Amino acid sequence: AQSVTQLDSQVPVFEEAPVELRCNYSSSVSVYLFWYVQYPNQGLQLLLKYLSGSTLVKGINGFEAEFNKSQTSFHLRKPSVHISDTAEYFCAVSALNNAGNMLTFGGGTRLMVKP
Amino acid sequence: KAGVTQTPRYLIKTRGQQVTLSCSPISGHRSVSWYQQTPGQGLQFLFEYFSETQRNKGNFPGRFSGRQFSNSRSEMNVSTLELGDSALYLCASSLDESPTNEKLFFGSGTQLSVL
């Protein structure tokens, strides 16, 4: 089984400041890693994913994440945030040996960008 | 191309009733997954259907069931509703051309309120 911990439930930050949203996972098997974003009253949208290869992954809207296997982490970063980045962010994992689409999500981090 | 469509958008039921939610995946997608989102438990996987067969199942009681039709549209049913079933129910579809969660497309969800 897998579990995902997002260490911060809320992250307030000023516009144009850098931000890091933290994600740690636990799994007995190798996993794929994902970050999703949810805007108010909407479904989830994929920001980026790590399947294999380079541990630094670039996604949409200027976000990037780094996979650290030894620390079992997949932190999300953006060098300069905008007001429009205000949303809830979810880290998720999927086991490599799972035949299908089944994600385990973290509890979410609410990013609040202030002017 | 139309996105994932979930109907109805909002639903109010009373305890003991049953409810059916509908999900139309993106055209050509054969995998449909369902998730329950609540403030307390976060996002939890319910089940996944692929080519009319349940491929994965989460840890929910038997009151929660689903099915998929030959056109890939899916329905989920909750019988004998409880107050704790109040949640946003999200549906996600995938092309599923490989055995990984390459990319899930989420609908905007059905907000179920149980009174």
Short mmCIF file of C-alpha atoms in Angstrom, two decimals:
data_model
loop_
_atom_site.label_atom_id
_atom_site.label_comp_id
_atom_site.label_asym_id
_atom_site.label_seq_id
_atom_site.Cartn_x
_atom_site.Cartn_y
_atom_site.Cartn_z
CA ALA A 1 0.00 0.00 0.00
CA GLN A 2 1.03 3.59 -0.51
CA SER A 3 0.52 6.74 1.51
CA VAL A 4 1.19 10.40 0.78
CA THR A 5 1.81 13.18 3.27
CA GLN A 6 1.61 16.82 2.37
CA LEU A 7 3.28 18.53 5.25
CA ASP A 8 1.55 21.90 4.98
CA SER A 9 -2.22 22.25 4.81
CA GLN A 10 -1.96 25.95 3.93
CA VAL A 11 0.84 28.04 2.47
CA PRO A 12 0.40 31.83 2.33
CA VAL A 13 2.83 33.68 0.09
CA PHE A 14 3.12 37.10 -1.48
CA GLU A 15 2.83 37.56 -5.22
CA GLU A 16 6.14 37.17 -7.12
CA ALA A 17 7.73 35.30 -4.19
CA PRO A 18 9.03 31.73 -4.59
CA VAL A 19 7.09 28.84 -3.13
CA GLU A 20 7.70 25.20 -2.25
CA LEU A 21 4.92 22.73 -1.48
CA ARG A 22 6.20 19.65 0.27
CA CYS A 23 5.22 16.05 -0.42
CA ASN A 24 6.55 12.85 1.12
CA TYR A 25 5.37 9.36 0.27
CA SER A 26 5.63 5.86 1.61
CA SER A 27 5.46 2.72 -0.50
CA SER A 28 6.75 -0.84 -0.45
CA VAL A 29 7.02 -0.79 -4.25
CA SER A 30 8.25 1.69 -6.82
CA VAL A 31 5.81 4.42 -7.68
CA TYR A 32 4.96 7.08 -10.20
CA LEU A 33 4.46 10.56 -8.77
CA PHE A 34 2.09 13.35 -9.71
CA TRP A 35 1.04 16.85 -8.76
CA TYR A 36 -2.49 18.02 -9.49
CA VAL A 37 -4.09 21.43 -9.02
CA GLN A 38 -7.73 22.11 -8.17
CA TYR A 39 -9.26 25.53 -8.69
CA PRO A 40 -12.50 26.40 -6.85
CA ASN A 41 -15.52 24.47 -8.09
CA GLN A 42 -13.47 22.55 -10.61
CA GLY A 43 -11.97 19.12 -11.03
CA LEU A 44 -8.28 18.30 -10.85
CA GLN A 45 -5.76 19.26 -13.52
CA LEU A 46 -2.40 17.55 -13.94
CA LEU A 47 0.55 19.88 -13.29
CA LEU A 48 3.37 17.42 -13.79
CA LYS A 49 4.37 13.80 -13.38
CA TYR A 50 7.47 11.73 -12.71
CA LEU A 51 7.57 8.33 -14.34
CA SER A 52 11.30 7.76 -14.85
CA GLY A 53 14.47 9.47 -16.03
CA SER A 54 15.55 12.93 -14.91
CA THR A 55 14.54 13.59 -11.33
CA LEU A 56 13.75 17.25 -12.09
CA VAL A 57 10.40 17.47 -13.78
CA LYS A 58 8.97 20.58 -15.38
CA GLY A 59 5.24 21.08 -15.66
CA ILE A 60 2.69 23.61 -16.76
CA ASN A 61 2.34 27.18 -15.47
CA GLY A 62 6.04 27.40 -14.53
CA PHE A 63 5.94 24.70 -11.85
CA GLU A 64 8.62 22.09 -11.37
CA ALA A 65 9.22 19.23 -8.94
CA GLU A 66 12.19 17.14 -7.90
CA PHE A 67 12.01 13.45 -7.12
CA ASN A 68 14.29 12.39 -4.27
CA LYS A 69 14.22 8.65 -3.86
CA SER A 70 16.39 8.51 -0.73
CA GLN A 71 14.14 10.99 1.05
CA THR A 72 10.96 9.67 -0.60
CA SER A 73 9.97 13.21 -1.46
CA PHE A 74 8.52 15.01 -4.45
CA HIS A 75 8.39 18.70 -3.58
CA LEU A 76 6.73 21.19 -5.91
CA ARG A 77 8.34 24.57 -6.57
CA LYS A 78 7.70 27.77 -8.46
CA PRO A 79 10.22 30.63 -8.53
CA SER A 80 7.62 33.41 -8.74
CA VAL A 81 3.93 32.94 -8.01
CA HIS A 82 0.95 34.86 -9.37
CA ILE A 83 -2.42 35.61 -7.85
CA SER A 84 -3.89 33.12 -10.32
CA ASP A 85 -1.88 30.30 -8.70
CA THR A 86 -4.21 30.45 -5.69
CA ALA A 87 -5.68 26.96 -5.56
CA GLU A 88 -5.41 23.61 -3.80
CA TYR A 89 -2.52 21.37 -4.79
CA PHE A 90 -2.49 17.60 -4.44
CA CYS A 91 0.44 15.22 -4.55
CA ALA A 92 -0.39 11.68 -5.65
CA VAL A 93 1.32 8.35 -6.24
CA SER A 94 0.55 5.24 -8.22
CA ALA A 95 2.25 1.89 -7.82
CA LEU A 96 4.24 0.69 -10.83
CA ASN A 97 2.89 -2.81 -10.46
CA ASN A 98 -0.73 -1.70 -10.58
CA ALA A 99 -2.51 -2.59 -13.80
CA GLY A 100 -4.75 0.38 -14.11
CA ASN A 101 -5.42 3.89 -12.95
CA MET A 102 -5.49 4.13 -9.19
CA LEU A 103 -4.04 7.15 -7.44
CA THR A 104 -3.37 7.66 -3.76
CA PHE A 105 -3.60 11.35 -2.89
CA GLY A 106 -2.17 13.45 -0.13
CA GLY A 107 -4.40 15.67 1.96
CA GLY A 108 -3.77 18.73 -0.19
CA THR A 109 -2.06 22.08 0.32
CA ARG A 110 -3.98 25.29 -0.10
CA LEU A 111 -1.74 27.90 -1.71
CA MET A 112 -2.89 31.44 -0.97
CA VAL A 113 -1.13 34.12 -2.99
CA LYS A 114 -1.48 37.62 -1.57
CA PRO A 115 -1.03 40.85 -3.55
CA LYS B 1 -12.93 17.83 -27.92
CA ALA B 2 -15.38 17.77 -25.02
CA GLY B 3 -13.97 17.09 -21.56
CA VAL B 4 -15.20 14.70 -18.92
CA THR B 5 -18.85 15.43 -18.21
CA GLN B 6 -20.48 14.65 -14.90
CA THR B 7 -24.18 14.95 -14.20
CA PRO B 8 -25.86 16.23 -12.21
CA ARG B 9 -23.63 19.02 -10.89
CA TYR B 10 -25.45 19.22 -7.57
CA LEU B 11 -27.68 16.75 -5.79
CA ILE B 12 -29.54 16.82 -2.50
CA LYS B 13 -30.83 13.59 -0.97
CA THR B 14 -32.05 12.42 2.41
CA ARG B 15 -30.69 9.61 4.54
CA GLY B 16 -31.74 6.16 3.41
CA GLN B 17 -32.30 7.12 -0.21
CA GLN B 18 -30.18 5.93 -3.09
CA VAL B 19 -28.48 8.00 -5.75
CA THR B 20 -26.99 7.47 -9.21
CA LEU B 21 -24.26 9.69 -10.62
CA SER B 22 -23.24 9.74 -14.26
CA CYS B 23 -19.92 10.28 -16.00
CA SER B 24 -19.24 10.62 -19.72
CA PRO B 25 -15.52 10.26 -20.48
CA ILE B 26 -13.59 12.01 -23.20
CA SER B 27 -14.31 10.43 -26.55
CA GLY B 28 -12.00 7.44 -27.09
CA HIS B 29 -11.12 7.02 -23.42
CA ARG B 30 -11.84 3.53 -22.12
CA SER B 31 -10.85 3.88 -18.47
CA VAL B 32 -13.12 5.64 -16.00
CA SER B 33 -12.23 6.10 -12.33
CA TRP B 34 -14.26 7.51 -9.46
CA TYR B 35 -13.02 9.41 -6.42
CA GLN B 36 -14.73 10.76 -3.33
CA GLN B 37 -13.52 14.12 -1.99
CA THR B 38 -14.42 15.28 1.52
CA PRO B 39 -12.85 17.91 3.79
CA GLY B 40 -12.04 15.28 6.39
CA GLN B 41 -10.81 12.33 4.34
CA GLY B 42 -9.52 14.15 1.27
CA LEU B 43 -9.50 12.38 -2.07
CA GLN B 44 -10.16 8.66 -1.89
CA PHE B 45 -10.27 6.17 -4.74
CA LEU B 46 -13.59 4.38 -5.17
CA PHE B 47 -13.20 2.18 -8.25
CA GLU B 48 -12.03 2.03 -11.83
CA TYR B 49 -13.70 0.54 -14.87
CA PHE B 50 -12.03 -0.45 -18.10
CA SER B 51 -13.91 -1.94 -21.05
CA GLU B 52 -17.00 -2.54 -18.88
CA THR B 53 -15.02 -4.46 -16.23
CA GLN B 54 -14.08 -3.27 -12.76
CA ARG B 55 -10.30 -3.25 -12.74
CA ASN B 56 -9.54 -1.73 -9.34
CA LYS B 57 -11.55 -1.15 -6.20
CA GLY B 58 -10.95 1.07 -3.20
CA ASN B 59 -11.84 0.46 0.39
CA PHE B 60 -15.49 1.47 0.44
CA PRO B 61 -18.54 -0.47 1.68
CA GLY B 62 -20.71 -2.44 -0.69
CA ARG B 63 -23.28 0.38 -0.70
CA PHE B 64 -21.01 1.99 -3.29
CA SER B 65 -21.18 0.35 -6.70
CA GLY B 66 -20.58 1.25 -10.28
CA ARG B 67 -20.77 0.08 -13.82
CA GLN B 68 -19.53 0.99 -17.26
CA PHE B 69 -21.44 0.76 -20.49
CA SER B 70 -20.20 -0.27 -23.93
CA ASN B 71 -19.81 3.40 -24.93
CA SER B 72 -17.49 3.86 -21.88
CA ARG B 73 -19.98 6.03 -19.99
CA SER B 74 -20.04 5.12 -16.34
CA GLU B 75 -22.45 5.39 -13.47
CA MET B 76 -21.91 5.03 -9.76
CA ASN B 77 -24.63 4.20 -7.30
CA VAL B 78 -24.81 4.74 -3.58
CA SER B 79 -27.59 2.94 -1.74
CA THR B 80 -28.95 3.64 1.73
CA LEU B 81 -27.33 7.06 1.92
CA GLU B 82 -25.68 8.19 5.14
CA LEU B 83 -24.81 11.72 6.24
CA GLY B 84 -21.13 10.87 5.81
CA ASP B 85 -21.65 10.23 2.11
CA SER B 86 -21.93 13.98 1.55
CA ALA B 87 -19.00 14.73 -0.72
CA LEU B 88 -17.77 15.84 -4.10
CA TYR B 89 -17.64 12.81 -6.37
CA LEU B 90 -15.07 13.13 -9.12
CA CYS B 91 -14.82 11.08 -12.24
CA ALA B 92 -11.64 10.77 -14.30
CA SER B 93 -11.04 9.24 -17.68
CA SER B 94 -7.93 8.01 -19.41
CA LEU B 95 -6.86 6.71 -22.82
CA ASP B 96 -5.05 3.94 -20.99
CA GLU B 97 -2.67 3.15 -23.81
CA SER B 98 -0.10 1.98 -21.29
CA PRO B 99 -0.39 0.41 -17.84
CA THR B 100 0.44 3.64 -16.10
CA ASN B 101 -1.49 6.66 -14.92
CA GLU B 102 -0.05 8.67 -17.79
CA LYS B 103 -2.72 11.26 -17.64
CA LEU B 104 -6.09 11.35 -16.02
CA PHE B 105 -8.64 13.94 -17.07
CA PHE B 106 -11.02 14.91 -14.30
CA GLY B 107 -14.56 16.18 -14.52
CA SER B 108 -15.85 19.03 -12.36
CA GLY B 109 -17.63 16.59 -10.09
CA THR B 110 -21.05 16.04 -8.59
CA GLN B 111 -21.60 17.68 -5.22
CA LEU B 112 -23.82 15.35 -3.17
CA SER B 113 -25.45 16.61 0.00
CA VAL B 114 -27.20 14.12 2.27
CA LEU B 115 -29.66 15.64 4.74
#
